[in-house]
Short mmCIF file of C-alpha atoms in Angstrom, two decimals:
data_model
loop_
_atom_site.label_atom_id
_atom_site.label_comp_id
_atom_site.label_asym_id
_atom_site.label_seq_id
_atom_site.Cartn_x
_atom_site.Cartn_y
_atom_site.Cartn_z
CA MET C 570 5.84 12.29 50.67
CA ALA C 571 8.73 13.09 52.96
CA SER C 572 7.68 14.76 56.18
CA GLY C 573 9.57 18.03 55.95
CA ARG C 574 8.32 20.77 58.30
CA TYR C 575 8.04 24.52 58.14
CA ASN C 576 6.35 26.96 60.52
CA GLN C 577 4.01 24.97 62.68
CA GLY C 578 3.61 22.03 60.34
CA GLU C 579 2.37 23.59 57.11
CA ALA C 580 4.10 20.69 55.35
CA ASP C 581 1.58 18.30 56.94
CA VAL C 582 -1.37 20.22 55.47
CA MET C 583 -2.92 18.99 52.23
CA PHE C 584 -3.45 22.10 50.12
CA ASP C 585 -5.85 22.21 47.20
CA ALA C 586 -3.23 23.93 45.08
CA ILE C 587 0.33 25.22 45.30
CA VAL C 588 1.20 28.31 43.27
CA VAL C 589 4.87 28.76 42.43
CA GLY C 590 5.74 32.39 41.77
CA GLY C 591 4.79 35.58 43.61
CA GLY C 592 4.53 38.08 40.77
CA ILE C 593 1.20 39.69 39.91
CA GLN C 594 -0.05 36.58 38.10
CA GLY C 595 0.80 34.07 40.80
CA LEU C 596 -0.49 36.31 43.57
CA LEU C 597 -3.84 36.87 41.87
CA ILE C 598 -4.25 33.16 41.17
CA ALA C 599 -3.71 32.51 44.88
CA LEU C 600 -6.04 35.36 45.86
CA GLU C 601 -8.93 34.28 43.68
CA ALA C 602 -8.59 30.55 44.38
CA SER C 603 -8.71 31.42 48.09
CA ARG C 604 -11.73 33.64 47.50
CA ALA C 605 -13.43 30.59 46.00
CA GLY C 606 -12.86 28.73 49.27
CA HIS C 607 -9.80 26.64 48.46
CA ARG C 608 -6.70 26.03 50.57
CA VAL C 609 -3.85 27.60 48.63
CA LEU C 610 -0.12 27.84 49.25
CA LEU C 611 2.02 30.34 47.36
CA LEU C 612 5.81 29.89 47.27
CA GLU C 613 8.06 32.75 46.17
CA ARG C 614 11.82 32.27 46.02
CA GLY C 615 12.47 35.96 46.80
CA ARG C 616 10.02 38.66 47.77
CA LEU C 617 6.54 39.14 46.38
CA GLY C 618 6.51 41.22 43.22
CA GLY C 619 10.27 41.54 43.37
CA GLU C 620 11.15 40.92 39.73
CA THR C 621 9.35 41.85 36.49
CA SER C 622 6.14 42.81 38.31
CA ALA C 623 8.07 45.43 40.27
CA ASN C 624 9.50 47.02 37.15
CA TRP C 625 6.56 47.52 34.81
CA TYR C 626 5.39 50.91 33.55
CA ARG C 627 2.44 51.06 35.99
CA ILE C 628 -0.31 51.86 33.45
CA LEU C 629 -3.50 49.80 33.65
CA HIS C 630 -4.60 49.98 30.02
CA GLY C 631 -8.27 49.68 29.13
CA GLY C 632 -7.51 48.13 25.75
CA LEU C 633 -8.12 51.08 23.41
CA ARG C 634 -5.12 49.99 21.35
CA TYR C 635 -6.78 46.65 20.53
CA LEU C 636 -9.41 48.34 18.42
CA GLN C 637 -6.88 48.76 15.61
CA SER C 638 -6.91 44.96 15.20
CA LEU C 639 -10.65 44.74 16.04
CA ASP C 640 -9.84 42.50 18.99
CA LEU C 641 -12.99 43.43 20.90
CA ALA C 642 -12.77 40.49 23.30
CA ARG C 643 -9.30 41.52 24.41
CA MET C 644 -10.42 45.12 24.74
CA ARG C 645 -13.42 44.17 26.89
CA SER C 646 -11.25 42.01 29.12
CA SER C 647 -8.70 44.80 29.58
CA ALA C 648 -11.40 47.35 30.44
CA GLN C 649 -13.01 45.02 32.96
CA ASP C 650 -9.69 44.17 34.58
CA ARG C 651 -8.71 47.83 34.79
CA GLN C 652 -12.02 48.48 36.52
CA TRP C 653 -11.40 45.56 38.88
CA PHE C 654 -8.27 47.31 40.14
CA LEU C 655 -10.02 50.68 40.34
CA SER C 656 -12.98 49.27 42.25
CA ASN C 657 -11.09 47.02 44.66
CA TYR C 658 -7.79 48.87 45.15
CA ARG C 659 -8.68 52.52 44.66
CA ALA C 660 -6.18 53.65 47.34
CA HIS C 661 -3.35 52.38 45.12
CA VAL C 662 -4.70 53.27 41.67
CA GLU C 663 -5.51 56.70 40.24
CA PRO C 664 -6.99 57.85 36.92
CA GLN C 665 -4.54 59.32 34.43
CA GLY C 666 -5.40 61.16 31.23
CA PHE C 667 -3.45 60.36 28.05
CA LEU C 668 -3.28 62.50 24.94
CA MET C 669 -2.36 61.25 21.47
CA PRO C 670 -1.62 63.93 18.85
CA LEU C 671 -3.45 63.32 15.58
CA TYR C 672 -1.98 64.06 12.16
CA GLY C 673 -4.74 63.03 9.78
CA ARG C 674 -2.94 59.89 8.60
CA GLY C 675 -3.61 56.20 9.11
CA LEU C 676 -5.04 55.49 12.53
CA LYS C 677 -4.10 58.94 13.83
CA ARG C 678 -7.26 60.58 12.53
CA GLY C 679 -10.13 62.17 14.38
CA SER C 680 -12.72 60.02 12.58
CA VAL C 681 -10.95 56.85 13.71
CA PHE C 682 -10.84 57.92 17.34
CA ARG C 683 -14.40 59.21 17.30
CA ALA C 684 -15.54 55.72 16.31
CA ALA C 685 -13.10 54.15 18.77
CA PHE C 686 -14.45 56.17 21.68
CA MET C 687 -18.01 55.21 20.77
CA VAL C 688 -17.10 51.52 20.66
CA THR C 689 -15.16 51.84 23.91
CA LYS C 690 -18.14 53.36 25.67
CA LEU C 691 -20.48 50.64 24.42
CA ILE C 692 -18.12 47.82 25.31
CA THR C 693 -17.19 49.05 28.76
CA GLN C 694 -20.76 49.84 29.75
CA SER C 695 -22.20 46.60 28.41
CA GLY C 696 -19.39 44.63 30.02
CA GLY C 697 -19.79 46.17 33.45
CA ALA C 698 -16.42 47.89 33.24
CA THR C 699 -17.57 51.18 34.71
CA THR C 700 -19.17 52.03 38.00
CA GLY C 701 -20.42 55.14 39.69
CA GLY C 702 -18.56 57.46 42.01
CA ASP C 703 -14.86 58.14 41.75
CA CYS C 704 -14.19 54.71 40.19
CA ARG C 705 -15.66 55.73 36.85
CA LEU C 706 -13.21 57.01 34.26
CA ARG C 707 -14.13 59.91 32.00
CA ASP C 708 -15.17 59.17 28.45
CA GLY C 709 -12.62 59.79 25.72
CA ARG C 710 -12.99 62.88 23.56
CA LEU C 711 -11.40 64.69 20.65
CA LEU C 712 -9.47 67.95 21.06
CA SER C 713 -9.00 70.71 18.53
CA ARG C 714 -5.56 71.63 17.26
CA GLY C 715 -5.46 74.61 19.60
CA GLU C 716 -6.57 72.57 22.63
CA THR C 717 -3.92 69.96 21.86
CA ILE C 718 -1.15 72.57 21.70
CA GLU C 719 -2.37 74.18 24.91
CA MET C 720 -2.29 70.88 26.77
CA PHE C 721 0.92 69.66 25.13
CA PRO C 722 3.02 72.73 24.17
CA GLY C 723 5.93 70.66 22.87
CA VAL C 724 3.84 68.66 20.41
CA ARG C 725 5.10 68.37 16.85
CA GLN C 726 2.86 70.90 15.10
CA GLU C 727 3.55 70.14 11.45
CA SER C 728 0.38 68.54 9.98
CA LEU C 729 -1.19 68.42 13.47
CA THR C 730 -4.99 68.30 13.23
CA GLY C 731 -5.93 67.80 16.87
CA GLY C 732 -5.70 65.21 19.61
CA ALA C 733 -7.45 62.26 21.21
CA LEU C 734 -7.77 62.35 25.00
CA TRP C 735 -8.75 59.29 27.05
CA HIS C 736 -8.28 58.07 30.61
CA ASP C 737 -6.58 54.95 31.88
CA ALA C 738 -5.32 54.22 35.38
CA VAL C 739 -1.86 54.32 36.95
CA VAL C 740 -0.66 52.33 39.97
CA THR C 741 0.87 54.86 42.32
CA ASP C 742 3.04 52.42 44.29
CA THR C 743 3.41 48.83 43.09
CA ALA C 744 5.00 47.62 46.34
CA ARG C 745 2.09 48.85 48.44
CA LEU C 746 -0.41 47.36 46.01
CA PHE C 747 1.33 44.01 46.41
CA GLU C 748 1.21 44.32 50.18
CA LYS C 749 -2.54 44.90 50.03
CA LEU C 750 -3.13 42.04 47.58
CA ALA C 751 -1.11 39.71 49.80
CA ASP C 752 -2.96 40.84 52.93
CA ASP C 753 -6.27 40.18 51.19
CA ALA C 754 -5.13 36.73 50.07
CA ARG C 755 -4.00 35.85 53.59
CA GLY C 756 -7.29 37.15 54.95
CA LEU C 757 -9.07 34.64 52.71
CA GLY C 758 -6.92 31.80 54.03
CA ALA C 759 -4.02 31.68 51.58
CA LYS C 760 -0.62 30.70 52.95
CA ILE C 761 2.16 32.79 51.42
CA ILE C 762 5.81 31.96 52.04
CA GLU C 763 8.53 34.23 50.67
CA ASN C 764 12.18 33.17 50.30
CA MET C 765 11.06 29.62 49.56
CA GLU C 766 12.36 28.19 46.30
CA ALA C 767 10.56 25.27 44.65
CA THR C 768 13.22 22.67 43.85
CA GLU C 769 11.40 19.49 42.88
CA LEU C 770 7.94 18.37 41.81
CA VAL C 771 6.71 15.40 43.81
CA VAL C 772 4.86 12.93 41.57
CA GLU C 773 3.09 9.72 42.57
CA ASN C 774 1.73 7.36 39.90
CA GLY C 775 1.96 10.06 37.24
CA LYS C 776 0.01 12.59 39.30
CA VAL C 777 1.21 15.67 41.15
CA ALA C 778 1.49 15.10 44.89
CA GLY C 779 3.22 18.29 45.94
CA ILE C 780 6.41 20.33 45.89
CA SER C 781 9.78 20.04 47.59
CA ALA C 782 11.24 23.43 48.37
CA ARG C 783 14.24 25.04 50.01
CA ASP C 784 14.11 27.88 52.51
CA THR C 785 16.68 30.21 50.92
CA PRO C 786 17.91 31.97 54.11
CA THR C 787 18.49 28.73 56.04
CA GLY C 788 18.81 26.03 53.40
CA VAL C 789 16.17 23.92 55.20
CA LEU C 790 14.33 21.55 52.83
CA CYS C 791 10.55 21.28 53.09
CA ASP C 792 7.81 19.26 51.43
CA PHE C 793 4.30 20.58 50.78
CA ALA C 794 1.39 18.41 49.64
CA ALA C 795 -1.19 19.27 46.98
CA PRO C 796 -2.75 17.55 43.94
CA ARG C 797 -2.24 20.66 41.79
CA VAL C 798 0.81 22.81 41.16
CA ILE C 799 0.47 26.02 39.16
CA VAL C 800 3.74 27.52 37.95
CA ALA C 801 3.59 31.27 37.24
CA CYS C 802 7.24 32.30 37.33
CA GLY C 803 7.57 34.34 34.15
CA GLN C 804 11.11 34.02 32.88
CA GLU C 805 11.66 30.89 35.00
CA ASN C 806 8.73 29.00 33.45
CA ALA C 807 10.78 27.26 30.78
CA ARG C 808 13.46 26.16 33.26
CA LEU C 809 10.93 24.78 35.73
CA ALA C 810 8.95 23.07 32.96
CA GLU C 811 12.07 21.22 31.93
CA LYS C 812 12.97 20.44 35.54
CA PHE C 813 9.49 19.29 36.63
CA ASP C 814 8.38 17.63 33.39
CA ARG C 815 11.45 17.38 31.15
CA SER C 816 9.17 19.30 28.81
CA ARG C 817 10.57 20.59 25.57
CA ALA C 818 7.67 22.99 25.10
CA GLN C 819 8.90 26.51 24.41
CA LEU C 820 7.06 28.34 27.16
CA PHE C 821 9.10 31.53 27.27
CA HIS C 822 11.00 33.39 24.54
CA PRO C 823 12.48 36.27 26.57
CA VAL C 824 12.37 39.87 25.49
CA LEU C 825 13.87 42.52 27.76
CA ALA C 826 11.42 45.37 28.41
CA PHE C 827 12.47 48.54 30.22
CA ASN C 828 11.26 51.98 31.26
CA VAL C 829 13.11 55.07 32.43
CA LEU C 830 12.50 57.78 34.99
CA LEU C 831 13.86 61.07 33.69
CA GLU C 832 14.96 64.18 35.56
CA ARG C 833 12.98 66.24 33.09
CA PRO C 834 9.68 68.09 33.54
CA ALA C 835 6.67 66.34 32.04
CA PRO C 836 6.06 67.61 28.49
CA ALA C 837 2.29 67.87 29.01
CA ARG C 838 -0.27 68.42 31.74
CA CYS C 839 -1.38 64.82 31.23
CA GLY C 840 0.20 61.63 30.01
CA ILE C 841 0.97 61.40 26.31
CA SER C 842 1.14 58.61 23.75
CA VAL C 843 3.54 59.35 20.90
CA SER C 844 5.78 57.75 18.30
CA PRO C 845 8.70 59.02 16.20
CA PRO C 846 7.57 60.62 12.92
CA GLY C 847 7.81 58.39 9.88
CA LYS C 848 9.06 55.37 11.80
CA SER C 849 7.48 52.10 12.81
CA GLY C 850 7.85 50.92 16.37
CA PRO C 851 6.06 50.73 19.69
CA MET C 852 3.87 53.53 20.95
CA LEU C 853 5.71 55.40 23.70
CA PHE C 854 3.96 56.57 26.85
CA LEU C 855 5.16 59.43 29.04
CA TYR C 856 3.44 60.74 32.14
CA PRO C 857 4.23 63.06 35.09
CA ASP C 858 5.83 61.42 38.11
CA GLY C 859 6.56 63.78 40.99
CA GLY C 860 8.09 66.58 38.92
CA ARG C 861 9.86 64.10 36.69
CA THR C 862 8.83 62.14 33.60
CA PHE C 863 8.27 58.39 33.50
CA ALA C 864 8.61 56.91 30.02
CA GLY C 865 8.10 53.45 28.59
CA THR C 866 8.35 50.96 27.15
CA TRP C 867 11.35 49.92 25.01
CA TYR C 868 12.16 46.32 24.03
CA VAL C 869 15.39 44.44 23.42
CA PRO C 870 15.41 40.94 21.87
CA GLY C 871 16.28 38.19 24.32
CA LYS C 872 18.96 35.57 23.92
CA GLY C 873 17.29 32.30 22.96
CA ASN C 874 15.82 30.72 26.05
CA ALA C 875 18.35 32.16 28.48
CA ALA C 876 17.18 34.37 31.31
CA THR C 877 19.00 37.66 30.86
CA PRO C 878 19.41 39.39 34.24
CA ASP C 879 16.52 41.80 34.75
CA ASP C 880 18.71 44.67 35.84
CA VAL C 881 21.10 44.62 32.88
CA VAL C 882 19.94 46.96 30.13
CA PRO C 883 22.53 47.63 27.41
CA PRO C 884 23.59 51.30 27.33
CA GLU C 885 23.04 51.35 23.58
CA ALA C 886 19.40 50.31 24.14
CA ILE C 887 18.91 53.22 26.54
CA ASP C 888 20.47 55.57 23.97
CA ALA C 889 18.11 54.25 21.28
CA PHE C 890 15.13 54.76 23.57
CA LEU C 891 16.14 58.32 24.42
CA CYS C 892 16.61 59.04 20.72
CA ALA C 893 13.10 57.78 19.99
CA LEU C 894 11.68 59.87 22.83
CA ASN C 895 13.42 63.01 21.60
CA ASP C 896 12.26 62.40 18.02
CA SER C 897 8.71 62.03 19.34
CA VAL C 898 8.90 65.00 21.74
CA PRO C 899 11.64 67.37 20.50
CA ASP C 900 11.35 69.67 23.51
CA LEU C 901 12.02 66.81 25.94
CA GLY C 902 15.77 67.02 25.44
CA ALA C 903 16.45 63.78 27.30
CA ARG C 904 20.10 62.82 27.67
CA PRO C 905 21.77 59.89 29.46
CA GLU C 906 22.59 62.08 32.47
CA HIS C 907 18.85 62.74 32.93
CA VAL C 908 18.13 59.04 33.54
CA VAL C 909 17.38 58.69 37.26
CA GLU C 910 16.26 55.08 37.19
CA VAL C 911 15.86 52.21 34.75
CA THR C 912 13.27 49.54 35.55
CA SER C 913 13.27 46.35 33.53
CA GLY C 914 12.05 42.79 33.31
CA LEU C 915 11.67 39.87 30.94
CA LEU C 916 8.41 39.33 29.07
CA PRO C 917 7.35 36.52 26.70
CA ALA C 918 7.90 37.20 23.00
CA ARG C 919 6.30 35.42 20.06
CA SER C 920 9.69 34.25 18.78
CA SER C 921 13.27 34.00 19.97
CA GLN C 922 14.46 36.65 17.50
CA GLY C 923 11.88 39.44 17.78
CA THR C 924 10.31 41.81 20.27
CA ASP C 925 6.62 41.22 19.49
CA LEU C 926 5.02 40.10 22.73
CA VAL C 927 2.64 37.14 22.88
CA HIS C 928 -0.91 38.37 22.40
CA ASN C 929 -2.66 36.14 24.89
CA GLU C 930 -1.82 34.15 27.96
CA ILE C 931 -0.55 30.58 27.61
CA ILE C 932 -2.06 28.01 29.98
CA TYR C 933 -0.03 24.86 29.42
CA ASP C 934 -1.49 21.69 30.90
CA HIS C 935 1.39 19.26 31.28
CA GLY C 936 -0.89 16.32 32.02
CA ALA C 937 -2.74 16.79 28.74
CA SER C 938 0.62 16.59 26.94
CA GLY C 939 1.87 13.42 28.59
CA GLY C 940 3.45 15.03 31.65
CA PRO C 941 2.44 14.92 35.31
CA GLU C 942 -1.30 15.24 35.81
CA GLY C 943 -2.09 18.33 37.90
CA LEU C 944 0.87 20.43 36.71
CA VAL C 945 -0.03 23.66 34.89
CA THR C 946 2.30 26.42 33.68
CA VAL C 947 0.96 29.93 33.09
CA THR C 948 2.71 32.50 30.90
CA ALA C 949 1.14 35.95 30.58
CA THR C 950 2.22 39.37 29.35
CA LYS C 951 0.05 42.11 30.84
CA PHE C 952 -0.15 43.26 34.46
CA THR C 953 -3.58 44.72 33.69
CA THR C 954 -5.21 41.45 32.69
CA ALA C 955 -3.91 39.37 35.60
CA PRO C 956 -7.40 39.15 37.18
CA SER C 957 -9.03 37.61 34.11
CA VAL C 958 -6.08 35.28 33.51
CA ALA C 959 -6.36 34.15 37.14
CA ARG C 960 -10.02 33.38 36.58
CA LYS C 961 -9.20 31.28 33.50
CA VAL C 962 -6.42 29.40 35.28
CA ILE C 963 -8.40 28.40 38.34
CA LYS C 964 -11.34 27.40 36.17
CA HIS C 965 -9.01 25.26 34.07
CA CYS C 966 -7.68 23.66 37.24
CA GLY C 967 -11.19 22.92 38.52
CA LEU C 968 -10.94 25.35 41.42
CA GLY C 969 -13.76 27.73 40.45
CA ALA C 970 -13.81 31.45 41.20
CA ASP C 971 -15.90 34.56 41.41
CA LEU C 972 -13.88 37.70 40.83
CA GLY C 973 -16.71 39.88 42.10
#
């Protein structure tokens, strides 16, 4: 390799793995590989958590929604990962109750949720997803019609039979959580370099030998050596796969996801999960945020394989989202002038034309498909399940881990 240098000769160090991408997935891969005793370098072209990971809706879901498809494995993983954040980063994560009004139809029935809460309790307890003290979330329970109206005065009351109340967790400040995760990774020996853009994969005899990168503030070129490169760049995965491997694998169909912060009082004393009456579409979540209401998430189809700028949400999409919110919560009265902030990012969809997100992570081994041996691309959807995806990735790469 060329002998580029950066900060006291890091380029002369042979790392066990280089992670490209400093969102939640890349950072947790670096953290857990370092915890397992490996020398890891993470390169981020901007700032850590500065793109999609900064703009999510901040709810760590325990997987209750996956019961409707009987995906118990996914539910268990979500509950365990939620508990991982609660147990290890309690200063940055707090419990949040969520109420879903029930109308005696389809899945919105008390009998369905009674069974769901029983299964949830069994799965989370058997899977080690709850602990004692203030890390343990309250069990879900059913509310009467009167209790539901008392807690959520603006609820649609026609055909209302009651409510289902459960607890998830909310990240109070994503930036501070990232700072703590990065500090922990560095404390375990990880080297993290921000404003360092990976520009070229270095390959010797068909095997990964490292990464060439450019320091974005200065333009200085640097080489870093490692036999493994793990790309976890979200929307940039497809571009880097083509650049590093000339791969034609479709690793990222973009869908634009966004949330809004509204200058409106929260419609309930807790968070709520609602949907417009008589319409199909995503479940909408609203919860109190400092006297305002945070609402998410709405999806807009992407444009083929192009990376739509994260911060560009079409006004008509915001209008459609506000309309859905008002249909779901008539007393909310949200109008465009109430929108204080729009947070958005690109997530992987199952196709180039729709908004259905991929169900599970994609761990693409380029070497197994005729590309450079030691190059792996990771595409994932959920912030919550980043710990378990990290465990799978480093196991796949032969690094080993113990999430603790």
